[in-house]
PDB file of C-alpha atoms in Angstrom:
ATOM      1  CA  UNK A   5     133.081 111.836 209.661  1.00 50.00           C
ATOM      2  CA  UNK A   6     134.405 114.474 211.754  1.00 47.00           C
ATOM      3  CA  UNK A   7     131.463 116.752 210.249  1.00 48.00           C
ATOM      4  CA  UNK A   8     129.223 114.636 211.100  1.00 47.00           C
ATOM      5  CA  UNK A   9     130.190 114.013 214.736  1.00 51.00           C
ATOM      6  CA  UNK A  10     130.411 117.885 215.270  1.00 52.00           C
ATOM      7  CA  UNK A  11     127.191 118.420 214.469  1.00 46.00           C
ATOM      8  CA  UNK A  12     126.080 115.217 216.177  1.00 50.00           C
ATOM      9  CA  UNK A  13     127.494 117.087 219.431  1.00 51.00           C
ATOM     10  CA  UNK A  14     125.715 120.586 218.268  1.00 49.00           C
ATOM     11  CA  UNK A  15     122.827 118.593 217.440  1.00 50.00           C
ATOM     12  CA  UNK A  16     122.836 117.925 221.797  1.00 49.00           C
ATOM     13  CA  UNK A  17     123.665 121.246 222.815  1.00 53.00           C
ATOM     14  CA  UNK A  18     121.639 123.233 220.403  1.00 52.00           C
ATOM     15  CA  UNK A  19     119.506 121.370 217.674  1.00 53.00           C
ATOM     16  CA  UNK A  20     118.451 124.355 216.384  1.00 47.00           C
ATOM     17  CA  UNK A  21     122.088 125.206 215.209  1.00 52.00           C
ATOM     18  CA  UNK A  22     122.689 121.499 213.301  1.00 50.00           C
ATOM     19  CA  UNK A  23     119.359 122.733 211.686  1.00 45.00           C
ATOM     20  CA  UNK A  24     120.969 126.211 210.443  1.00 45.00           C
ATOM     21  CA  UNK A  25     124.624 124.192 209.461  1.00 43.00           C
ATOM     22  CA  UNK A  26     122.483 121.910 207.041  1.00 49.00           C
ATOM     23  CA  UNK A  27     120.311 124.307 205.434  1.00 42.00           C
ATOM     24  CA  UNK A  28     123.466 126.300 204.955  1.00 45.00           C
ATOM     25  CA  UNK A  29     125.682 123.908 203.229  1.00 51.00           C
ATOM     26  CA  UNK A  30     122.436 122.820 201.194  1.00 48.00           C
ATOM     27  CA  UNK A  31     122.183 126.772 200.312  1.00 47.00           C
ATOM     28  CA  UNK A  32     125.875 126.608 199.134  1.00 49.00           C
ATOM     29  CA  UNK A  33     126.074 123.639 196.973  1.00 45.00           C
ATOM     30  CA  UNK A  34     121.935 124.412 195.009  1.00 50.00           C
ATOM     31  CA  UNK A  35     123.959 127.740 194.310  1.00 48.00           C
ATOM     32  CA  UNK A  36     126.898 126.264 192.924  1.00 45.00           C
ATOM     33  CA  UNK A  37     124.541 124.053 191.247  1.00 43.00           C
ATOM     34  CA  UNK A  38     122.795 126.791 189.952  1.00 46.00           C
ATOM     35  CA  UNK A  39     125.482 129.381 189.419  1.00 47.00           C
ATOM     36  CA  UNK A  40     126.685 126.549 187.419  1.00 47.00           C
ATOM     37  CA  UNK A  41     123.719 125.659 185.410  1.00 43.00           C
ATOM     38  CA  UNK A  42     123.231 129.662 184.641  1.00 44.00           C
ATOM     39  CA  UNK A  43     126.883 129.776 183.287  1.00 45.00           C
ATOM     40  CA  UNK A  44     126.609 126.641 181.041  1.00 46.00           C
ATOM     41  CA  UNK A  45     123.131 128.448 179.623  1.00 46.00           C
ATOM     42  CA  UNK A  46     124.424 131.412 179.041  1.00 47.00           C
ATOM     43  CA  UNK A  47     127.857 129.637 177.474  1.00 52.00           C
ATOM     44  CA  UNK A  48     125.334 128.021 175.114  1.00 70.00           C
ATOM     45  CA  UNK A  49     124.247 131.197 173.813  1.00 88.00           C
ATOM     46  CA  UNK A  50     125.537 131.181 170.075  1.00 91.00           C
ATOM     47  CA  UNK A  51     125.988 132.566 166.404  1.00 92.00           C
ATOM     48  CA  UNK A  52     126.365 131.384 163.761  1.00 93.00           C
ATOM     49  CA  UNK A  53     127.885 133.262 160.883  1.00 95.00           C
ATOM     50  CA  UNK A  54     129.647 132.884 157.350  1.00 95.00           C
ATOM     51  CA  UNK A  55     132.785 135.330 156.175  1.00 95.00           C
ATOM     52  CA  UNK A  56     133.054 135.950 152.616  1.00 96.00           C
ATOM     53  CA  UNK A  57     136.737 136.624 150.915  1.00 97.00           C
ATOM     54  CA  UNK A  58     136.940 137.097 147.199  1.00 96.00           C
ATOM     55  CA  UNK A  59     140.187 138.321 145.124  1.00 97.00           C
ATOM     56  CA  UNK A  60     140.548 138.414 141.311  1.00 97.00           C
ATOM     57  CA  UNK A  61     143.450 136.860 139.705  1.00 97.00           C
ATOM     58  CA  UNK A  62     144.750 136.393 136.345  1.00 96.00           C
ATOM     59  CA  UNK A  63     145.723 133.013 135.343  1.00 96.00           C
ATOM     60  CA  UNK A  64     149.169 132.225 134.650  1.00 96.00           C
ATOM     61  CA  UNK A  65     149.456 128.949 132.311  1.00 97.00           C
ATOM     62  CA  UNK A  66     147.140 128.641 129.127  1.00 97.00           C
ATOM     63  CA  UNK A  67     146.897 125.027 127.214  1.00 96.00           C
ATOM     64  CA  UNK A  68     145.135 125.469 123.884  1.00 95.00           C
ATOM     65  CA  UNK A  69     144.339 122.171 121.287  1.00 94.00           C
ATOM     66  CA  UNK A  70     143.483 123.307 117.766  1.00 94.00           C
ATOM     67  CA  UNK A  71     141.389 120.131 116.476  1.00 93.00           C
ATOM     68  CA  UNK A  72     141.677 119.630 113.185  1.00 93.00           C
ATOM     69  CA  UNK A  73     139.633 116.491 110.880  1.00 91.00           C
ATOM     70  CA  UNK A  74     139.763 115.835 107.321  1.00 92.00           C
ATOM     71  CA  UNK A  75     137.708 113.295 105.424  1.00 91.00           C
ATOM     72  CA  UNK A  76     138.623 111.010 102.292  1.00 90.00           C
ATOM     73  CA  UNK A  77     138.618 107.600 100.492  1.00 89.00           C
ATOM     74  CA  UNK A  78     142.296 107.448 100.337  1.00 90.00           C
ATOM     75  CA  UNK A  79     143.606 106.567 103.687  1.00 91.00           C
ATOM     76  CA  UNK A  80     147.029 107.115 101.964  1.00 92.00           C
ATOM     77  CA  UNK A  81     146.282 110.289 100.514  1.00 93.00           C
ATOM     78  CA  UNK A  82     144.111 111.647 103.565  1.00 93.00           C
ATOM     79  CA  UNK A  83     147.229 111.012 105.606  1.00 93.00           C
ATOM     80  CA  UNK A  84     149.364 112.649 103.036  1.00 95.00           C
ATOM     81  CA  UNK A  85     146.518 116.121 103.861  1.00 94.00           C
ATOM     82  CA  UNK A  86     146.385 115.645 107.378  1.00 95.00           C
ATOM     83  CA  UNK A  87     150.276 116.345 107.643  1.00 95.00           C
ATOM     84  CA  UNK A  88     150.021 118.994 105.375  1.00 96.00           C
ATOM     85  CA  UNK A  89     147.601 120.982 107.799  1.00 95.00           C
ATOM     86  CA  UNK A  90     149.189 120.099 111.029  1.00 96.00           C
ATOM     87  CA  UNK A  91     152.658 121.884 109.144  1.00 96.00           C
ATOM     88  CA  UNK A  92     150.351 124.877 108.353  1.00 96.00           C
ATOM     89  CA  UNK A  93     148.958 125.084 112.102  1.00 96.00           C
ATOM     90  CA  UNK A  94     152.403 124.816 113.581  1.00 97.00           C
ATOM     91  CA  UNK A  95     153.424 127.407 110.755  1.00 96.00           C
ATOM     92  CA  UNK A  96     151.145 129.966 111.987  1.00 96.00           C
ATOM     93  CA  UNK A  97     151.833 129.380 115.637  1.00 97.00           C
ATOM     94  CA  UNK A  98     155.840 129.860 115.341  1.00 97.00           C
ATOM     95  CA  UNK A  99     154.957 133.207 113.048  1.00 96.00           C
ATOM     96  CA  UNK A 100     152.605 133.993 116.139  1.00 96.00           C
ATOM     97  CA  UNK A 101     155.388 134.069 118.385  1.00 96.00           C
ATOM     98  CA  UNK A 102     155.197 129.989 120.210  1.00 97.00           C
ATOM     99  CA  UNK A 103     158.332 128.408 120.252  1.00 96.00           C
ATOM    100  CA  UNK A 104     159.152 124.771 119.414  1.00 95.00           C
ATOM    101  CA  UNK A 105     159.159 123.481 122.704  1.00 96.00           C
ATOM    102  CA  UNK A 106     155.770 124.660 123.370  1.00 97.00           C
ATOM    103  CA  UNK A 107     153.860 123.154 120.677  1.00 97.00           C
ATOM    104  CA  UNK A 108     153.187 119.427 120.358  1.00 96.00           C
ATOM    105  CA  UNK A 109     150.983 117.082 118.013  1.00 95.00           C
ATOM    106  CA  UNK A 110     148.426 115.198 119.923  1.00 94.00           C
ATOM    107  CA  UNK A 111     147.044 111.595 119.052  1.00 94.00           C
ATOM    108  CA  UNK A 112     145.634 110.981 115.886  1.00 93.00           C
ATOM    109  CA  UNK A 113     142.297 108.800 115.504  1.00 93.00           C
ATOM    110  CA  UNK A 114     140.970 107.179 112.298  1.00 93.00           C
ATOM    111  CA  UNK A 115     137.347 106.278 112.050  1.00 91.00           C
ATOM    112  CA  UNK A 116     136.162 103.665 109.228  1.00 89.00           C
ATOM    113  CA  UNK A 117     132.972 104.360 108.369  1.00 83.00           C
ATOM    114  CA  UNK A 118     132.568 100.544 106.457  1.00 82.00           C
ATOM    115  CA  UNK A 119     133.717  98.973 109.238  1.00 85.00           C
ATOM    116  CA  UNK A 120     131.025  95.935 110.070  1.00 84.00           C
ATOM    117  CA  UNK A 121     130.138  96.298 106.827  1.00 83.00           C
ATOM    118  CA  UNK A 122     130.226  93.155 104.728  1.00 86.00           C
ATOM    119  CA  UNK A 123     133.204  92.760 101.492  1.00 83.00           C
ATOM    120  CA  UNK A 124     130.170  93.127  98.751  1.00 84.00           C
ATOM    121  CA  UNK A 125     128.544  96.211 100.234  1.00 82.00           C
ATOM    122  CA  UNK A 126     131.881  97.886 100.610  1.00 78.00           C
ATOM    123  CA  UNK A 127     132.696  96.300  97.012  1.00 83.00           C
ATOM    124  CA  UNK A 128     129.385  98.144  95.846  1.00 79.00           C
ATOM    125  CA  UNK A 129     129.958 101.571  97.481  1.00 77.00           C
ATOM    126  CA  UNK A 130     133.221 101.671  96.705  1.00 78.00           C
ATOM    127  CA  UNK A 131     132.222 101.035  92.938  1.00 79.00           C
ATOM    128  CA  UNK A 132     129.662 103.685  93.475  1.00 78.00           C
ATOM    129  CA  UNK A 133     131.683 106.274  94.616  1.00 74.00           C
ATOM    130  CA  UNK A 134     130.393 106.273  97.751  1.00 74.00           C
ATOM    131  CA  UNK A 135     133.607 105.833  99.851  1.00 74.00           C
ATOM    132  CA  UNK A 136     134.948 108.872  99.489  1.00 82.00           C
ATOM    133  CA  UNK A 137     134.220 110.047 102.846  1.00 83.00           C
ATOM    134  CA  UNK A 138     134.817 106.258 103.685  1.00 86.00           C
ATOM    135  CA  UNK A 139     138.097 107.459 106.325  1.00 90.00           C
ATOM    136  CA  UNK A 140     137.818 110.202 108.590  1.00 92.00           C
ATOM    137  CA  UNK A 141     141.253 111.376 110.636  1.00 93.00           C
ATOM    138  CA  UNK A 142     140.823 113.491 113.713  1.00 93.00           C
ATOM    139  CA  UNK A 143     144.227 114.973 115.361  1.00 94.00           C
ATOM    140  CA  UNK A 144     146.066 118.365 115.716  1.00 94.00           C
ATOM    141  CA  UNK A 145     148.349 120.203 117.968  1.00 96.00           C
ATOM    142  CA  UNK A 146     148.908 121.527 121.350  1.00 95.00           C
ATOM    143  CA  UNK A 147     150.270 124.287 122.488  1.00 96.00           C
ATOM    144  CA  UNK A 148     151.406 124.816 126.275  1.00 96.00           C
ATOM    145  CA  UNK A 149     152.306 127.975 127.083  1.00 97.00           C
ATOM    146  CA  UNK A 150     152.608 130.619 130.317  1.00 97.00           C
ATOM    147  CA  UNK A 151     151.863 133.480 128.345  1.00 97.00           C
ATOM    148  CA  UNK A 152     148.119 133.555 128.530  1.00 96.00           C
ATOM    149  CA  UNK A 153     147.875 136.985 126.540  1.00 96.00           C
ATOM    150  CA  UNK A 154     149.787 135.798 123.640  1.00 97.00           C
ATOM    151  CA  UNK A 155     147.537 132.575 123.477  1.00 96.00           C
ATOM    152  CA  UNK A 156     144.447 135.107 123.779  1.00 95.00           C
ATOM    153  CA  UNK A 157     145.577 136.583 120.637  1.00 96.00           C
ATOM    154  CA  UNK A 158     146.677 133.785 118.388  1.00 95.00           C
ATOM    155  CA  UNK A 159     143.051 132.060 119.150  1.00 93.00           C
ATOM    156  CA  UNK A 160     141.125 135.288 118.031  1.00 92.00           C
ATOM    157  CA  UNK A 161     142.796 134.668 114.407  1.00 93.00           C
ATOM    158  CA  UNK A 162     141.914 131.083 113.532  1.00 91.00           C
ATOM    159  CA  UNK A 163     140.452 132.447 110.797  1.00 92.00           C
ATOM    160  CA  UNK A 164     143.600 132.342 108.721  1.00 94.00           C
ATOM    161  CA  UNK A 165     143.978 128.918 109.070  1.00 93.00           C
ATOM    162  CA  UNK A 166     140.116 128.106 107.863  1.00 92.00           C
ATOM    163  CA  UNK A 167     141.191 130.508 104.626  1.00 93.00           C
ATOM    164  CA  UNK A 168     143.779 128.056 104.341  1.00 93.00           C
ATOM    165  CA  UNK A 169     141.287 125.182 104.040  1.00 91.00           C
ATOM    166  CA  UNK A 170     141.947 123.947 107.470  1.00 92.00           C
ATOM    167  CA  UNK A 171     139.011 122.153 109.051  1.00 89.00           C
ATOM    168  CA  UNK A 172     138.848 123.229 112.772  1.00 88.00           C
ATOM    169  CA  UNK A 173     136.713 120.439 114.622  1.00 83.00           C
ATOM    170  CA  UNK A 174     133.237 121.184 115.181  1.00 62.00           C
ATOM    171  CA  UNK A 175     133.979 120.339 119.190  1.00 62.00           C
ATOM    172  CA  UNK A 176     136.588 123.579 119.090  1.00 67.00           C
ATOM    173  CA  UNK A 177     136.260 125.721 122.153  1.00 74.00           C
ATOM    174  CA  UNK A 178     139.433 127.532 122.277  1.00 86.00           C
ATOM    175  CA  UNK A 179     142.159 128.002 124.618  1.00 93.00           C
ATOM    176  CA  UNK A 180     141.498 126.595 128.090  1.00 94.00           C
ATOM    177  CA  UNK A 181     143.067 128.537 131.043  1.00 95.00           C
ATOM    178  CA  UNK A 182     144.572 128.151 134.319  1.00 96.00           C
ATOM    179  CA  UNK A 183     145.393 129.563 138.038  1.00 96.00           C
ATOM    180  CA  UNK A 184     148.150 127.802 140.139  1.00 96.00           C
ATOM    181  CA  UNK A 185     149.092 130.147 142.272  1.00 95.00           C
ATOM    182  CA  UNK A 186     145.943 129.360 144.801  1.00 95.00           C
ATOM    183  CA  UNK A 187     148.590 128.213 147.778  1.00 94.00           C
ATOM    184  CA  UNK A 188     150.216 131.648 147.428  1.00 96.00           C
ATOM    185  CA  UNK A 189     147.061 133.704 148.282  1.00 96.00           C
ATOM    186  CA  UNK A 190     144.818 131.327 150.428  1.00 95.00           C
ATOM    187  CA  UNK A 191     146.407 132.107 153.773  1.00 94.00           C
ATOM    188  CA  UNK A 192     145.707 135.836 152.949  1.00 96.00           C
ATOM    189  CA  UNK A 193     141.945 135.149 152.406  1.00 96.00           C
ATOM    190  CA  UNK A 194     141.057 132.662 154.743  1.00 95.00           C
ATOM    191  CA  UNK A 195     142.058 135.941 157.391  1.00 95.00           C
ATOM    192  CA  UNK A 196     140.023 137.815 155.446  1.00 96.00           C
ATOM    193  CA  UNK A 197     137.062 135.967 155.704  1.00 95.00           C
ATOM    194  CA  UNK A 198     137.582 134.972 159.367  1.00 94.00           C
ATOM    195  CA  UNK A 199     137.818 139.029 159.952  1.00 95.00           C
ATOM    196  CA  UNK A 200     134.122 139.700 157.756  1.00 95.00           C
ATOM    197  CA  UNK A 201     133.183 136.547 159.356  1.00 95.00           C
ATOM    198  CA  UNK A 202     134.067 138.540 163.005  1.00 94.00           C
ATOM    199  CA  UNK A 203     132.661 141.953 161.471  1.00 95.00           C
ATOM    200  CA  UNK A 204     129.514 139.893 160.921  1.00 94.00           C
ATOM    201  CA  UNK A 205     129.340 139.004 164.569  1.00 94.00           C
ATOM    202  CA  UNK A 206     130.361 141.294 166.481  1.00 94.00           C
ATOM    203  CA  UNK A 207     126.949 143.795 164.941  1.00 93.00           C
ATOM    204  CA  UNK A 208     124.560 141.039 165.493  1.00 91.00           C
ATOM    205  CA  UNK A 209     126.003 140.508 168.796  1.00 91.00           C
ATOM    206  CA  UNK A 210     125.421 144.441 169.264  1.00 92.00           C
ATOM    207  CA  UNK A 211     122.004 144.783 167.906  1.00 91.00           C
ATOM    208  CA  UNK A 212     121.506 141.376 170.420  1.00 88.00           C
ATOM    209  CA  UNK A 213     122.645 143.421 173.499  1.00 90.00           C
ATOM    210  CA  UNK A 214     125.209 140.875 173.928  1.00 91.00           C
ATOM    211  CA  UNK A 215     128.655 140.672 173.943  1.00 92.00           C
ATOM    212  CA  UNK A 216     131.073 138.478 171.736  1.00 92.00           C
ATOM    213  CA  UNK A 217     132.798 135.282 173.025  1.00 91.00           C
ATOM    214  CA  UNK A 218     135.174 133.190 172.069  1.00 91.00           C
ATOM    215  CA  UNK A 219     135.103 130.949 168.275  1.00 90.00           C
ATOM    216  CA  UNK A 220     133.048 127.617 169.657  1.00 92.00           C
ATOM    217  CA  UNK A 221     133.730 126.290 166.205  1.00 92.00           C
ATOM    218  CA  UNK A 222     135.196 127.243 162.579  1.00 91.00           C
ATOM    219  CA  UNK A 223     134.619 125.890 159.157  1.00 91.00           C
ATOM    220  CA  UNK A 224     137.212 127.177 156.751  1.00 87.00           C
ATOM    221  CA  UNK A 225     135.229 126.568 153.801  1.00 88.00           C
ATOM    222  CA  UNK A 226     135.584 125.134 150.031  1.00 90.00           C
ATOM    223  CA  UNK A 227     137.971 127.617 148.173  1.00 94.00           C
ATOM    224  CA  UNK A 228     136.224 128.031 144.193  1.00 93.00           C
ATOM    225  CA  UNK A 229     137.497 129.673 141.504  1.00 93.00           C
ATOM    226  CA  UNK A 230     134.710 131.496 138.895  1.00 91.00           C
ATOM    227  CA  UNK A 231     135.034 133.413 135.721  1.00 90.00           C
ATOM    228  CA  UNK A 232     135.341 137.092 136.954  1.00 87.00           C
ATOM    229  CA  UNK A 233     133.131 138.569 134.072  1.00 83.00           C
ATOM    230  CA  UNK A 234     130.400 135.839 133.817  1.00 70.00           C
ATOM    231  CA  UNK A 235     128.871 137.754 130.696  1.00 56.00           C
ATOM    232  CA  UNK A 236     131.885 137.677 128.858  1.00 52.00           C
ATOM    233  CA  UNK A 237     133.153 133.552 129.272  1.00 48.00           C
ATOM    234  CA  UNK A 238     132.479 131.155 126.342  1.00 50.00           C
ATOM    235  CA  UNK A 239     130.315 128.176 127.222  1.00 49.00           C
ATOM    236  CA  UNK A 240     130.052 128.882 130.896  1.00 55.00           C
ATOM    237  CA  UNK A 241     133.321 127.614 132.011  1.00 76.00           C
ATOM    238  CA  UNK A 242     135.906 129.171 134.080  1.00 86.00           C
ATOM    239  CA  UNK A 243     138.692 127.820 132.472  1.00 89.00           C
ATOM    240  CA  UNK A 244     137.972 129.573 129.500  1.00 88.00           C
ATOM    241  CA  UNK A 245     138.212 132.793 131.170  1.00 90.00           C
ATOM    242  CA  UNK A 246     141.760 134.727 131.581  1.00 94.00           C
ATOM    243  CA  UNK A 247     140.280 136.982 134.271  1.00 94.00           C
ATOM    244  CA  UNK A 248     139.225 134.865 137.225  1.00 95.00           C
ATOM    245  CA  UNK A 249     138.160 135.252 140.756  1.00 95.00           C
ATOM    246  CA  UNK A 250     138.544 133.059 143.891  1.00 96.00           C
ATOM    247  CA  UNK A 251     135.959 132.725 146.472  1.00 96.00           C
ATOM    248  CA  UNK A 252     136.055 131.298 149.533  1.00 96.00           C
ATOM    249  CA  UNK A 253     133.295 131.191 152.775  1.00 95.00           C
ATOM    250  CA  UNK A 254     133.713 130.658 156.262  1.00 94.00           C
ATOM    251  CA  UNK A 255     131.598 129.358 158.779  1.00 95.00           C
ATOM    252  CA  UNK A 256     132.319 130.625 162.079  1.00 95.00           C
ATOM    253  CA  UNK A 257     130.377 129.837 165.636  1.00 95.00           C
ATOM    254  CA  UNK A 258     130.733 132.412 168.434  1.00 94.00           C
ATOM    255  CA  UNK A 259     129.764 132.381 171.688  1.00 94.00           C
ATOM    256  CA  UNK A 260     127.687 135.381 173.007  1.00 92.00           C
ATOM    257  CA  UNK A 261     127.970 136.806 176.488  1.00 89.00           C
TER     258      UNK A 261
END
C-alpha cells in the first residue's frame, strides 16, 4: 500500500519516473523468472548410467543326493536289496572321508506298476512271469557337507559303486553347490559399482563439455550369482559349479552442469 501511494505521489510530480519504477520492478521479477526457469533447465540436464561389479567366489557348503532305484517282483526281497545298496553307498562315503553326521537317507518311494489293474490281469501276469519288474523302489542318501572339494572328488568316482551293481537314477546330476557368504561381500561391490557407475559419468560428462552434478537417482540393482567357467558347468546350472561369480549392476542418474 505504501508502494503504491509513493508512486501515486511520483506519479504527480513526475509521471515519467512511476513509468521507470514499474518497468523496473517488472525487469526484476521476468529475470528472476527467467534466471529461474534457466536453472531448473539446466538442473534437468541428465545421465543416465549403469556400474558393473563382479567378484568370483568359491562356494562354501555342497549338498549331494546319490539316487539310487532297484526293480523286482518281491516287494520283500526288493526291500531286502535296496538296504543292501544304501549300506554300500554310505560304505564308500565314510571310506571317502564323510562322517556320520553328514550323511543321511532320504525318503523312499515305491511305485506299483499293477496298480488299477484288475485281480485276474494281475493273476495272469503274475502267472506269466510278468511281474517281476511289478515294484520299483526309488531312495538313497544325502550327504551335507562344507567341504566342497572333498564332495568334488567323491562324485568323480561313482563308478565304484555302479561296479558294485548299484543303480544310480537316471535323473542323477551330481553334487549341487552353494555360496552364503553374499552379505559379507555385497557392501564391498555395491561401492564398486557406484564408483564404475561414476567413472562412467564423469567421461561422458567430459566428452559432453559438461560438468558432473549431484546423483538425481540410484538403483542398486539385482545381485546374481553365475557359474564362473560357463564351458565347464554340467547342465547349465550354477549350482553345479564350485567356482562361481557374483554380479551385480547399478543404475545411477546424474545431473550435468
Amino acid at each position: 500500500m505504501k508502494i503504491l501511494q509513493s508512486l501515486k505521489k511520483t506519479e504527480v510530480e513526475n509521471p515519467w519516473t512511476g513509468v521507470a519504477v514499474i518497468l523496473a520492478i517488472g525487469i526484476a521479477v521476468g529475470g528472476y523468472f527467467i534466471g529461474n526457469g534457466v536453472y531448473d533447465a539446466f538442473m534437468r540436464r541428465t545421465v543416465t548410467v549403469k556400474g558393473l561389479a563382479e567378484q568370483n567366489v568359491v562356494a562354501d557348503m555342497a549338498v549331494w543326493n546319490i539316487n539310487i532305484s532297484k526293480v523286482g517282483g518281491d516287494l520283500a526281497k526288493l526291500q531286502a536289496g535296496v538296504d543292501a545298496d544304501i549300506a554300500k553307498v554310505k560304505e564308500f562315503l565314510r571310506e571317502s572321508g564323510f562322517s556320520d553326521a553328514e550323511i543321511q537317507n532320504t525318503r523312499v518311494q515305491v511305485r506299483d506298476t499293477f496298480a488299477g489293474w484288475s485281480p485276474v490281469e494281475i493273476a495272469e501276469n503274475t502267472a506269466s512271469g510278468k511281474n517281476v519288474s511289478r515294484y520299483v523302489i526309488e531312495t538313497g542318501v544325502m550327504v551335507r557337507s562344507p567341504d566342497v572339494n572333498l564332495i568334488d572328488a567323491a562324485s568323480r568316482r561313482m563308478g565304484e559303486l555302479v561296479r558294485q551293481g548299484i543303480t544310480i537314477k537316471e535323473d542323477y546330476a551330481g553334487p549341487m553347490y552353494i555360496f552364503n557368504g553374499l552379505n559379507d561381500i555385497k557392501i564391498g561391490m555395491i561401492e564398486a559399482a557406484t564408483k564404475n557407475a561414476n567413472d562412467s559419468a564423469q567421461q561422458f560428462a567430459k566428452d559432453a563439455g559438461a560438468r558432473l552434478g549431484k546423483i538425481q537417482s540410484a538403483n542398486q540393482g539385482v545381485f546374481s550369482i553365475e557359474s564362473r567357467d560357463p564351458t565347464d558347468r554340467w547342465g547349465n546350472d550354477e549350482k553345479q559349479s564350485i567356482h562361481k561369480k557374483v554380479r551385480v549392476v547399478s543404475t545411477i542418474v546424474f545431473y550435468l552442469r
